[in-house]
Coordinates of C-alpha atoms in Angstrom, one line a residue:
M186 CA -34.2 12.4 1.9
S187 CA -37.0 10.0 1.0
L188 CA -38.1 6.8 2.8
S189 CA -35.8 4.3 0.8
E190 CA -33.9 1.3 2.8
D191 CA -31.1 3.4 4.0
S192 CA -32.8 6.5 5.3
Q193 CA -35.5 4.7 7.7
D194 CA -33.6 6.4 10.3
H195 CA -35.0 9.8 9.2
L196 CA -38.9 8.4 9.4
P197 CA -39.5 11.0 12.7
W198 CA -38.2 13.9 10.1
V199 CA -39.6 13.2 7.3
I200 CA -43.2 12.7 9.2
A201 CA -42.5 16.2 10.6
V202 CA -41.5 18.0 7.6
C203 CA -44.5 16.4 5.3
T204 CA -46.6 17.4 8.2
I205 CA -45.3 21.3 8.1
L206 CA -45.8 21.5 4.3
S207 CA -49.3 19.7 4.4
L208 CA -50.2 22.4 6.9
A209 CA -48.9 25.1 4.6
F210 CA -50.9 24.1 1.5
V211 CA -54.2 23.5 3.2
V212 CA -53.8 27.1 4.8
G213 CA -52.0 28.9 2.1
I214 CA -53.8 28.2 -1.1
P215 CA -57.1 28.8 -0.1
G216 CA -55.8 31.9 2.2
N217 CA -54.0 33.8 -0.7
A218 CA -56.3 32.7 -3.6
F219 CA -58.9 34.8 -1.2
V220 CA -56.6 37.6 -1.2
I221 CA -56.4 37.4 -4.6
W222 CA -60.1 37.1 -5.3
T223 CA -60.6 39.8 -3.0
I224 CA -58.2 42.8 -4.4
C225 CA -59.3 41.8 -8.3
G226 CA -62.8 41.3 -7.8
R227 CA -63.6 43.7 -5.1
M228 CA -61.5 46.7 -5.4
K229 CA -61.6 49.2 -8.3
Q230 CA -59.1 51.4 -7.2
R231 CA -55.8 49.8 -6.1
S232 CA -53.2 52.0 -4.0
A233 CA -49.4 50.8 -4.5
T234 CA -49.7 49.1 -0.9
V235 CA -52.5 46.8 -2.4
V236 CA -50.8 46.2 -5.8
L237 CA -47.7 44.9 -3.8
I238 CA -50.1 42.9 -1.4
L239 CA -51.5 41.3 -4.3
N240 CA -48.1 40.5 -6.2
L241 CA -47.0 38.9 -2.7
A242 CA -50.3 36.7 -2.5
I243 CA -49.4 35.8 -6.2
A244 CA -45.9 34.8 -5.4
D245 CA -47.0 33.0 -2.1
L246 CA -49.5 31.0 -4.3
L247 CA -47.1 30.0 -6.9
V248 CA -44.8 28.5 -4.5
L249 CA -47.4 26.8 -2.4
G250 CA -48.9 25.3 -5.6
T251 CA -45.9 22.9 -5.9
L252 CA -46.1 21.5 -2.1
P253 CA -47.7 18.5 -3.1
I254 CA -44.8 16.8 -5.2
W255 CA -42.3 18.1 -2.7
I256 CA -44.5 16.2 0.0
Y257 CA -44.7 12.9 -2.2
S258 CA -41.0 13.5 -3.1
I259 CA -40.0 13.6 0.4
A260 CA -42.1 10.8 1.9
H261 CA -41.2 8.2 -1.3
T262 CA -38.8 9.3 -4.1
W263 CA -38.5 11.8 -6.9
L264 CA -40.4 10.7 -10.3
F265 CA -40.5 13.6 -12.5
G266 CA -37.4 13.9 -14.3
L267 CA -34.3 16.4 -13.7
V268 CA -36.2 19.2 -16.0
A269 CA -39.1 19.4 -13.8
C270 CA -36.5 19.1 -10.5
R271 CA -34.7 22.2 -11.3
F272 CA -37.7 24.3 -13.1
L273 CA -39.8 23.6 -9.9
T274 CA -36.7 24.5 -7.4
F275 CA -36.6 27.6 -10.0
L276 CA -39.9 28.5 -9.0
V277 CA -39.7 28.1 -5.6
Y278 CA -36.4 30.6 -5.4
C279 CA -38.0 32.8 -7.7
S280 CA -41.2 33.5 -5.2
M281 CA -38.5 33.3 -2.6
Y282 CA -37.0 36.4 -3.8
A283 CA -40.3 37.9 -5.0
S284 CA -41.4 37.8 -1.5
I285 CA -38.6 39.5 0.3
F286 CA -38.6 42.0 -2.4
L287 CA -41.9 43.0 -2.2
I288 CA -42.0 43.2 1.6
M289 CA -39.1 45.5 1.4
A290 CA -40.9 47.5 -1.1
L291 CA -43.9 47.7 1.2
S292 CA -41.5 48.5 3.7
L293 CA -39.9 51.7 1.9
E294 CA -43.2 52.5 0.7
R295 CA -44.4 53.0 3.9
F296 CA -41.2 54.8 5.0
I297 CA -41.7 57.3 2.0
A298 CA -45.7 57.9 2.7
V299 CA -44.8 59.0 6.6
F300 CA -41.7 60.6 6.0
Y301 CA -41.9 62.4 2.5
P302 CA -45.8 62.7 1.9
F303 CA -46.0 65.5 -0.9
A304 CA -42.8 63.2 -2.7
A305 CA -44.6 60.3 -2.7
Q306 CA -47.3 61.4 -4.6
R307 CA -45.5 61.3 -8.2
W308 CA -44.0 57.7 -6.8
K309 CA -47.6 56.1 -6.4
K310 CA -48.9 56.5 -10.0
K311 CA -50.0 53.3 -11.5
R312 CA -47.3 53.4 -14.3
A313 CA -44.5 53.9 -11.4
T314 CA -46.2 51.3 -9.2
Y315 CA -46.2 48.6 -12.1
A316 CA -42.7 49.7 -13.3
G317 CA -41.5 48.6 -9.7
V318 CA -43.3 45.5 -9.7
L319 CA -42.0 44.4 -13.0
T320 CA -38.2 45.1 -11.6
I321 CA -38.7 43.1 -8.6
W322 CA -40.4 40.3 -10.7
F323 CA -37.2 40.5 -13.2
L324 CA -34.9 40.3 -10.4
S325 CA -36.6 37.4 -8.7
I326 CA -36.4 35.5 -12.0
A327 CA -32.8 36.5 -12.4
F328 CA -31.5 35.5 -8.7
G329 CA -33.9 32.5 -9.0
A330 CA -32.1 31.1 -12.3
V331 CA -28.9 30.9 -10.5
V332 CA -29.7 27.6 -8.7
I333 CA -30.8 25.9 -12.0
P334 CA -27.5 24.4 -12.9
F335 CA -26.6 23.1 -9.0
R336 CA -30.4 21.3 -8.3
G337 CA -30.5 17.5 -8.6
T338 CA -27.8 14.9 -8.4
V339 CA -28.1 11.8 -10.2
S340 CA -26.0 8.5 -9.3
E341 CA -26.4 4.8 -10.3
D342 CA -27.3 3.8 -6.8
T343 CA -29.9 6.0 -6.0
G344 CA -31.4 7.5 -9.6
L345 CA -32.1 11.1 -9.4
D346 CA -32.1 12.9 -5.8
C347 CA -34.2 16.2 -6.3
M348 CA -33.3 17.0 -2.9
S349 CA -29.6 17.6 -2.9
Y350 CA -27.4 20.1 -4.9
N351 CA -24.2 19.1 -7.3
Y352 CA -21.9 21.4 -6.8
T353 CA -18.6 20.6 -8.0
S354 CA -16.3 22.6 -5.0
N355 CA -16.6 24.1 -2.1
S356 CA -15.6 27.8 -3.4
Q357 CA -19.4 27.1 -5.6
L358 CA -20.9 26.0 -2.7
T359 CA -20.1 28.7 -0.6
A360 CA -20.6 31.5 -3.3
C361 CA -24.2 30.2 -4.0
L362 CA -25.1 30.1 -0.5
L363 CA -23.6 33.4 0.5
L364 CA -25.8 35.0 -2.5
E365 CA -28.8 33.5 -1.4
T366 CA -28.6 34.7 2.3
L367 CA -27.2 38.1 1.3
V368 CA -29.5 38.8 -1.0
G369 CA -32.4 37.0 -0.2
F370 CA -32.2 38.0 3.5
V371 CA -29.7 40.0 5.3
I372 CA -29.3 43.1 3.2
P373 CA -33.2 43.2 2.5
F374 CA -34.1 42.7 5.8
A375 CA -31.6 45.3 7.0
I376 CA -33.3 47.9 4.8
I377 CA -36.6 46.7 5.9
S378 CA -35.5 46.9 9.5
T379 CA -34.2 50.2 9.4
C380 CA -37.2 51.8 7.6
Y381 CA -39.6 50.4 10.2
V382 CA -37.4 51.9 13.0
C383 CA -37.8 55.1 11.6
V384 CA -41.4 54.8 10.9
G385 CA -41.9 53.4 14.0
R386 CA -40.5 56.4 15.8
R387 CA -42.2 58.8 13.5
I388 CA -45.9 57.0 14.0
G389 CA -45.7 57.1 17.7
K390 CA -46.0 60.9 17.4
M391 CA -49.0 60.6 15.0
T392 CA -52.6 60.1 15.8
C393 CA -53.9 59.0 12.3
P394 CA -55.6 55.5 12.7
S395 CA -55.3 54.3 9.5
R396 CA -51.3 54.8 9.5
R397 CA -50.7 53.1 12.9
R398 CA -53.1 50.4 11.5
S399 CA -51.4 49.5 8.4
A400 CA -47.9 49.8 10.2
R401 CA -48.8 47.3 12.6
L402 CA -50.0 44.9 9.9
I403 CA -46.9 45.3 7.5
S404 CA -44.8 45.0 10.3
S405 CA -46.4 41.9 11.0
V406 CA -45.6 40.6 7.6
V407 CA -42.0 41.4 8.1
V408 CA -41.8 40.0 11.4
A409 CA -43.5 36.7 10.3
F410 CA -41.2 36.6 7.2
A411 CA -38.0 36.7 9.5
L412 CA -39.2 34.0 11.8
C413 CA -39.9 31.6 9.1
W414 CA -36.9 32.2 6.7
L415 CA -34.2 33.0 9.6
P416 CA -33.6 29.1 10.3
H417 CA -33.3 28.6 6.5
H418 CA -30.2 31.0 6.2
V419 CA -28.9 30.2 9.4
F420 CA -28.3 26.5 8.3
N421 CA -27.0 27.8 5.1
T422 CA -24.3 29.8 7.0
I423 CA -23.5 26.5 8.9
S424 CA -23.1 25.1 5.5
V425 CA -20.7 27.6 4.4
V426 CA -18.6 27.5 7.5
S427 CA -18.3 23.7 7.2
A428 CA -17.1 24.0 3.7
L429 CA -14.7 26.7 4.4
M430 CA -13.2 24.3 7.7
E431 CA -13.0 21.1 5.7
D432 CA -9.2 21.0 5.1
S433 CA -7.9 22.9 8.3
Y434 CA -10.4 21.3 10.8
P435 CA -12.1 18.5 9.0
E436 CA -13.7 16.9 12.0
T437 CA -15.2 20.0 13.2
A438 CA -16.5 20.5 9.8
R439 CA -18.2 17.0 9.7
E440 CA -19.9 18.0 12.6
L441 CA -21.0 21.1 11.2
E442 CA -22.2 19.5 8.2
D443 CA -24.2 16.7 10.2
I444 CA -26.2 19.6 11.8
S445 CA -26.8 21.5 8.5
N446 CA -27.6 18.1 7.1
M447 CA -30.0 17.3 10.3
G448 CA -31.8 21.0 10.4
V449 CA -31.7 22.0 6.6
Y450 CA -35.2 20.1 5.8
I451 CA -36.9 21.4 8.7
A452 CA -35.8 24.7 8.4
G453 CA -36.7 24.5 4.7
A454 CA -40.4 23.2 5.6
V455 CA -40.9 25.9 8.2
A456 CA -39.5 28.7 5.2
F457 CA -42.6 27.8 3.5
L458 CA -45.0 28.7 6.3
S459 CA -44.2 32.0 5.4
S460 CA -46.4 31.7 2.2
C461 CA -49.3 30.8 4.4
I462 CA -49.1 33.4 7.4
N463 CA -49.7 36.7 5.4
P464 CA -53.5 35.8 4.6
L465 CA -53.9 35.0 8.5
L466 CA -52.5 38.5 9.7
Y467 CA -55.2 40.0 7.1
A468 CA -57.9 38.3 8.4
F469 CA -56.8 39.0 11.7
A470 CA -56.7 42.6 11.2
A471 CA -60.1 42.8 9.0
R472 CA -61.9 41.3 12.3
N473 CA -61.1 44.9 13.7
F474 CA -63.7 46.4 10.9
Q475 CA -67.5 46.2 11.3
S476 CA -69.0 45.3 8.4
S477 CA -72.7 44.0 7.6
V478 CA -70.9 42.0 5.0
R479 CA -68.6 39.8 6.1
L480 CA -66.6 39.2 2.6
A481 CA -66.1 43.3 2.5
K482 CA -64.1 43.5 5.7
L483 CA -60.7 42.4 3.9
S484 CA -61.4 44.7 0.8
K485 CA -62.2 47.4 3.6
L486 CA -58.8 46.9 5.4
F487 CA -57.0 47.2 2.2
E488 CA -58.9 50.5 1.2
Q489 CA -57.9 52.1 4.5
M490 CA -54.1 50.9 4.6
A491 CA -53.0 53.3 2.2
P492 CA -55.6 56.3 1.9
S493 CA -54.8 59.0 -0.6
V494 CA -51.3 60.3 -0.6
R495 CA -52.7 64.1 -1.1
Q496 CA -55.0 63.0 2.2
E497 CA -51.8 61.8 4.1
A498 CA -49.9 64.9 3.0
T499 CA -52.5 67.2 3.8
K500 CA -52.7 65.5 7.4
E501 CA -48.9 65.6 7.6
A502 CA -48.8 69.4 6.9
T503 CA -51.6 70.0 9.2
S504 CA -49.6 67.9 11.7
L505 CA -46.6 69.9 11.3
T506 CA -48.0 73.2 11.0
G507 CA -49.8 72.6 14.5
K508 CA -46.8 71.4 16.1
E509 CA -44.9 74.8 14.7
E510 CA -47.7 77.0 16.0
T511 CA -47.4 75.1 19.3
L512 CA -43.5 75.7 19.5
T513 CA -43.9 79.6 18.6
S514 CA -46.2 80.2 21.3
M515 CA -44.0 78.4 24.0
E516 CA -41.0 80.6 22.2
M517 CA -42.9 83.9 22.8
I518 CA -44.0 82.6 26.5

């Protein structure tokens, strides 16, 4: 979608999309850069949670760095060639997968820390943490590469359009969009939701402030991600349904396609907001920490988010022992 002569009717949508993307860039670039600087420059000891947050900020910064090019292309036209089009698209999708996989890892890490604190001790070693992070980036690159052959269309009338896809059949479109929605949202979010339902029930019975604080923060990251990415995948699903109904119900398929074409750009712009929200959540949470040095609040937040596993295990064991003693006393009565 660009402001060519045949697309002036889309002007309100173009303005809305460019405004959302500009907001994401202005807020997200300094926010994620500050998170990276805080963790790398002010924290000598980095827990598994902090390492995951660092990589989440890096993924968000990578995708936000491409926004000026997308904003210009949406408002005018694509000037950078097919190779750049596909590379930048790959970077965006790679970061999308990395974000959801990292958030899933944060959820699993919190689940293990709450339910299996002793077992978590060997998984929180640096070697295991970095191996997990490398695996996440490898999978993100692999799934992100799927979109490369299909992004960008070239025609004699309009030239290169980097905003569209050159699927050769409805089967190809359906397979690619379902893969993106299932791997990039449905399956990971099902795992994330399950983890937090279990963690929420367990933490409700505990009195450890740091656990409650970190669980609230990470759950906020999860909710923000879901709200930002859900519209994008809803329109993906509409496109799939339209493709499947094209032969049997052509009129309905065209109506669904029009709905998808109308909403896909706004939904895509909203998805970019997920990359700028996390630093805002960290900053808001850091306000709860009293410190004479303002810049130290964020690092203090990260330090208290994931206390040592040994301490957590001790607290857990003490808590369980206390409950067992109480139950024994009640049984004796």
